[in-house]
PDB file of C-alpha atoms in Angstrom:
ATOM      1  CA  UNK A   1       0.000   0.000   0.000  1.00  0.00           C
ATOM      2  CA  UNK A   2       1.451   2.932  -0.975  1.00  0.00           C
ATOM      3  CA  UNK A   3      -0.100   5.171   1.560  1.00  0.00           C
ATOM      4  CA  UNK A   4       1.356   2.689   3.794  1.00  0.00           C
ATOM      5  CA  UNK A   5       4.607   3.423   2.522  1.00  0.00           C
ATOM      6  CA  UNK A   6       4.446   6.979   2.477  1.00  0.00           C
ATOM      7  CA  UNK A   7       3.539   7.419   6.454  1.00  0.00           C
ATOM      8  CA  UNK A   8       6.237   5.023   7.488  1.00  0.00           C
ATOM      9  CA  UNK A   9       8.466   7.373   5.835  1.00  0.00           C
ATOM     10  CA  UNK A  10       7.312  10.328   7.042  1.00  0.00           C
ATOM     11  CA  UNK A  11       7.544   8.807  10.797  1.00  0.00           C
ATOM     12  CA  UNK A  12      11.198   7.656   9.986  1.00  0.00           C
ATOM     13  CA  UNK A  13      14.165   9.481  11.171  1.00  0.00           C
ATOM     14  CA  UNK A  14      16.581   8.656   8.212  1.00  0.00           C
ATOM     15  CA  UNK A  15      13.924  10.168   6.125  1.00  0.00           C
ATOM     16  CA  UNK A  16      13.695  13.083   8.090  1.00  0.00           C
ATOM     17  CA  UNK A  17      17.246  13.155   8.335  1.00  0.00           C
ATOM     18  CA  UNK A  18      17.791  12.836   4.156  1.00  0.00           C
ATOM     19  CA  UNK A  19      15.524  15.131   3.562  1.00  0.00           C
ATOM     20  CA  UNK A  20      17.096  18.023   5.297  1.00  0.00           C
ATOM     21  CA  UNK A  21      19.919  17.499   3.831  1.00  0.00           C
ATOM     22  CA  UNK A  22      18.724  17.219   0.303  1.00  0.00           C
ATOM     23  CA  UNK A  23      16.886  20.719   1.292  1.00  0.00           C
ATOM     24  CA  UNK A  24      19.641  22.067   2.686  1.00  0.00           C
ATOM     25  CA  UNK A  25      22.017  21.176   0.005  1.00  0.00           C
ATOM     26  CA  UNK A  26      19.212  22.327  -2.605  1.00  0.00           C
ATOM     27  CA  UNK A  27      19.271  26.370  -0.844  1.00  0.00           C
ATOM     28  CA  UNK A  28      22.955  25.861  -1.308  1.00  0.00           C
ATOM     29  CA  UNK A  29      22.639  25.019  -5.011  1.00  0.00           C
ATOM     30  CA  UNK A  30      20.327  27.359  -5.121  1.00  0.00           C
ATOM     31  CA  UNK A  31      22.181  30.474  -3.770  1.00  0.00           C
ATOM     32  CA  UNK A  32      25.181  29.302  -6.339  1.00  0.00           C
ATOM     33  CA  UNK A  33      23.131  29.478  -9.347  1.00  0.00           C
ATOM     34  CA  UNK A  34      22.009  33.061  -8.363  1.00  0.00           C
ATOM     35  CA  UNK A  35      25.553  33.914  -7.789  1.00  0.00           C
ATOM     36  CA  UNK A  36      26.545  32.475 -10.997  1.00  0.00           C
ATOM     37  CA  UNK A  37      24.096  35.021 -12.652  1.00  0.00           C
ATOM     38  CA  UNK A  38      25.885  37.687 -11.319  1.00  0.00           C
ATOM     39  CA  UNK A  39      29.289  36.564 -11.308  1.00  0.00           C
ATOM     40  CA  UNK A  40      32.277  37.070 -13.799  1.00  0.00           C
ATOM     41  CA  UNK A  41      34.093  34.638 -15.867  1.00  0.00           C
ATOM     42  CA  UNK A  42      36.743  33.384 -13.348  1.00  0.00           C
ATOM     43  CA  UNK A  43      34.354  33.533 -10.035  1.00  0.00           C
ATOM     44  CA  UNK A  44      31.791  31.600 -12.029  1.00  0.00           C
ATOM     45  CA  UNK A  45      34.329  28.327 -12.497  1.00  0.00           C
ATOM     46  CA  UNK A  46      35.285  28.783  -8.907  1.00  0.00           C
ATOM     47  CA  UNK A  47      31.167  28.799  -8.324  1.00  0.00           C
ATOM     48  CA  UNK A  48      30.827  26.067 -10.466  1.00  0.00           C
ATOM     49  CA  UNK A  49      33.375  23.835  -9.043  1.00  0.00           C
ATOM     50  CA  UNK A  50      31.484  24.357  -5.329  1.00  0.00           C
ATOM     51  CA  UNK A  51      28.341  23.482  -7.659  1.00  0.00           C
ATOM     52  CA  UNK A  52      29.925  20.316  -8.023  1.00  0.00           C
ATOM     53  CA  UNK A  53      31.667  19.597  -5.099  1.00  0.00           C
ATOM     54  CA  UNK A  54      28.331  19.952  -2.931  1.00  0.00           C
ATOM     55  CA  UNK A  55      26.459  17.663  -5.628  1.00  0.00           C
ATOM     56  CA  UNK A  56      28.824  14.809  -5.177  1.00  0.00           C
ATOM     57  CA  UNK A  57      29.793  15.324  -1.857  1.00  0.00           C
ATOM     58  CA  UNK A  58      29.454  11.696   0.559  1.00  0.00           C
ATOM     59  CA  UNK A  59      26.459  13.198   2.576  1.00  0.00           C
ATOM     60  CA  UNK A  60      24.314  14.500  -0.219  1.00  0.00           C
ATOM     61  CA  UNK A  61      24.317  11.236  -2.400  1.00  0.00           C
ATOM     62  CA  UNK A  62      23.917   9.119   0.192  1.00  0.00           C
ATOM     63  CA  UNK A  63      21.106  11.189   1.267  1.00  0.00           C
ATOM     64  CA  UNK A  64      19.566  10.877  -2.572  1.00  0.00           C
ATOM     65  CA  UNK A  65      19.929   7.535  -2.584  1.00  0.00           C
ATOM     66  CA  UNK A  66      18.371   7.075   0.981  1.00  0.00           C
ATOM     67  CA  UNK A  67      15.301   8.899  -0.399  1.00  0.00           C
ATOM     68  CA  UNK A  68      15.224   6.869  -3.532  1.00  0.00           C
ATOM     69  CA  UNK A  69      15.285   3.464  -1.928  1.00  0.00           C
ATOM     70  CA  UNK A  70      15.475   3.443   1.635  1.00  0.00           C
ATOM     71  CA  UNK A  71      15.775  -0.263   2.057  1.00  0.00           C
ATOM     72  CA  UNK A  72      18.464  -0.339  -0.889  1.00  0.00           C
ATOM     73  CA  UNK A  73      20.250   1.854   0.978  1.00  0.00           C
ATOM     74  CA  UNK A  74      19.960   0.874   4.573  1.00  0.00           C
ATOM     75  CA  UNK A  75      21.298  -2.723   3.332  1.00  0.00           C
ATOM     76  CA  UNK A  76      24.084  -0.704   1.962  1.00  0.00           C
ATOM     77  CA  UNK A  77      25.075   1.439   4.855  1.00  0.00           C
ATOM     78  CA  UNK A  78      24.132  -2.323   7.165  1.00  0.00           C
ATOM     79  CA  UNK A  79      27.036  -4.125   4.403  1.00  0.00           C
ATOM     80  CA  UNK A  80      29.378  -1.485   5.534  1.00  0.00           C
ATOM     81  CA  UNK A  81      29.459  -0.376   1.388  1.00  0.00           C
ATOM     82  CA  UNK A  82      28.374   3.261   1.797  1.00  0.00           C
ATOM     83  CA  UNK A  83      30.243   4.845  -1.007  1.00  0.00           C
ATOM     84  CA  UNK A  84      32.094   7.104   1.030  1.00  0.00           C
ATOM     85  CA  UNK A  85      35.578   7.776   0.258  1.00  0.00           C
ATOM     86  CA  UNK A  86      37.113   5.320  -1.880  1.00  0.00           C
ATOM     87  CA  UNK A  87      35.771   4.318  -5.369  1.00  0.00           C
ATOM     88  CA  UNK A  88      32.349   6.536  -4.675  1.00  0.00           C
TER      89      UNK A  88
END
């Protein structure tokens, strides 16, 4: 049942978890592209490679990936293969 579903994730602490950091990470991206708008040639790579760095960092994927399939990724994270670091 999907409304099943739904509810158990809303009452789940990972979930709550992922999502603030997807939002959080999302005001981030957010407040780059704005900045990009407004910023010159050279400050717009430097923007562009925090653009980057914040959409692969360790905390944000795992965080996508939570939201996308949280029992995918809790058997991940319980396998001890979390992505972090090495290999990604």
């Amino acid at each position: 049942d999907v409304e099943a579903k739904e509810e158990d994730e809303e009452e789940d602490p990972e979930w709550e978890e992922a999502s603030r950091i997807i939002d959080e990470v999302s005001a981030q991206l957010a407040e780059l592209a704005a900045a990009m708008r407004r910023a010159g040639k050279k400050e717009k790579q430097e923007l562009l490679a925090r653009k980057r760095a914040l959409e692969g960092s360790p905390q944000y994927v795992a965080a996508l990936r939570y939201l996308e399939d949280p029992e995918g990724e809790r058997a991940l994270r319980q396998s001890g293969a979390t992505g972090h670091g090495e290999g990604g």
